[in-house]
């Protein structure tokens, strides 16, 4: 496979990762309930008890998740842009930026969800795969052409 083909596949995989973040952000803004059953389970309570004890928690969490969703969308948009520009062209540092941003964004979320035994932990782990594929292809291309990461 040529370097151009590897770079294109790597960029496409990273762009898919960015699109996943955008989708997650939209879900957090428009669809995520303030408290999921797993949230209450983690706290050793029930959603009803938490709502009764802290009636203003749900409106506050909706705002928090709206902000978090906005950051996910922004991160996803920037990831898609980086994928289609500096990452695709193999510019110096692009692979490292993609690795660190994937690690602290979707990677961090996946780790946290495993730590709390979230119902979504396996889905979030799957969502990290585009980054893994993109980075593997990028590093394979760098190995063919000499270090650029």
Phi, psi and omega in degrees: 000138182284162178299322179295318179294317178299315180297319180295316177296318179298315180296320178296318179296318179294322177297321176299318176302319177295319178295324176298317178298319178300314178299318178297319179299317178297320178298316180297322182285315192254340189234335186290125174292156180302317178232125173271156176306325180293331177296312179296319179300317180298325180274001178070035183219197174233159179301319180298313180299318181295316178298320179294318183285321184230077186297337180269000180295315183299312178298323179294315180296325177300321177293315179300314181290332174296316177294314179300317178298322177298319177295323177296316179297315179299316179297319178297316178298315178295323178296315178299317180298313179298318180302317185275352182241267188295322180292314181298321182277354177075027180297147181305131177090345184296320180294319179294319177298316179297319180296311182293317182294322176293321180296315185274345179264269184292326177296314178298320179294319179296316180298314180299321181289330173290321181298326181261007180057044181298149174295341184260006187300319182288323176298316179295325176296318177299323181294343176279343185302321178302323177294316181299314179297313181300316182291319178299315179294321179295316179292326176296318178294319179296323179294327178288323189254359186097161186294133174226345187299000000 
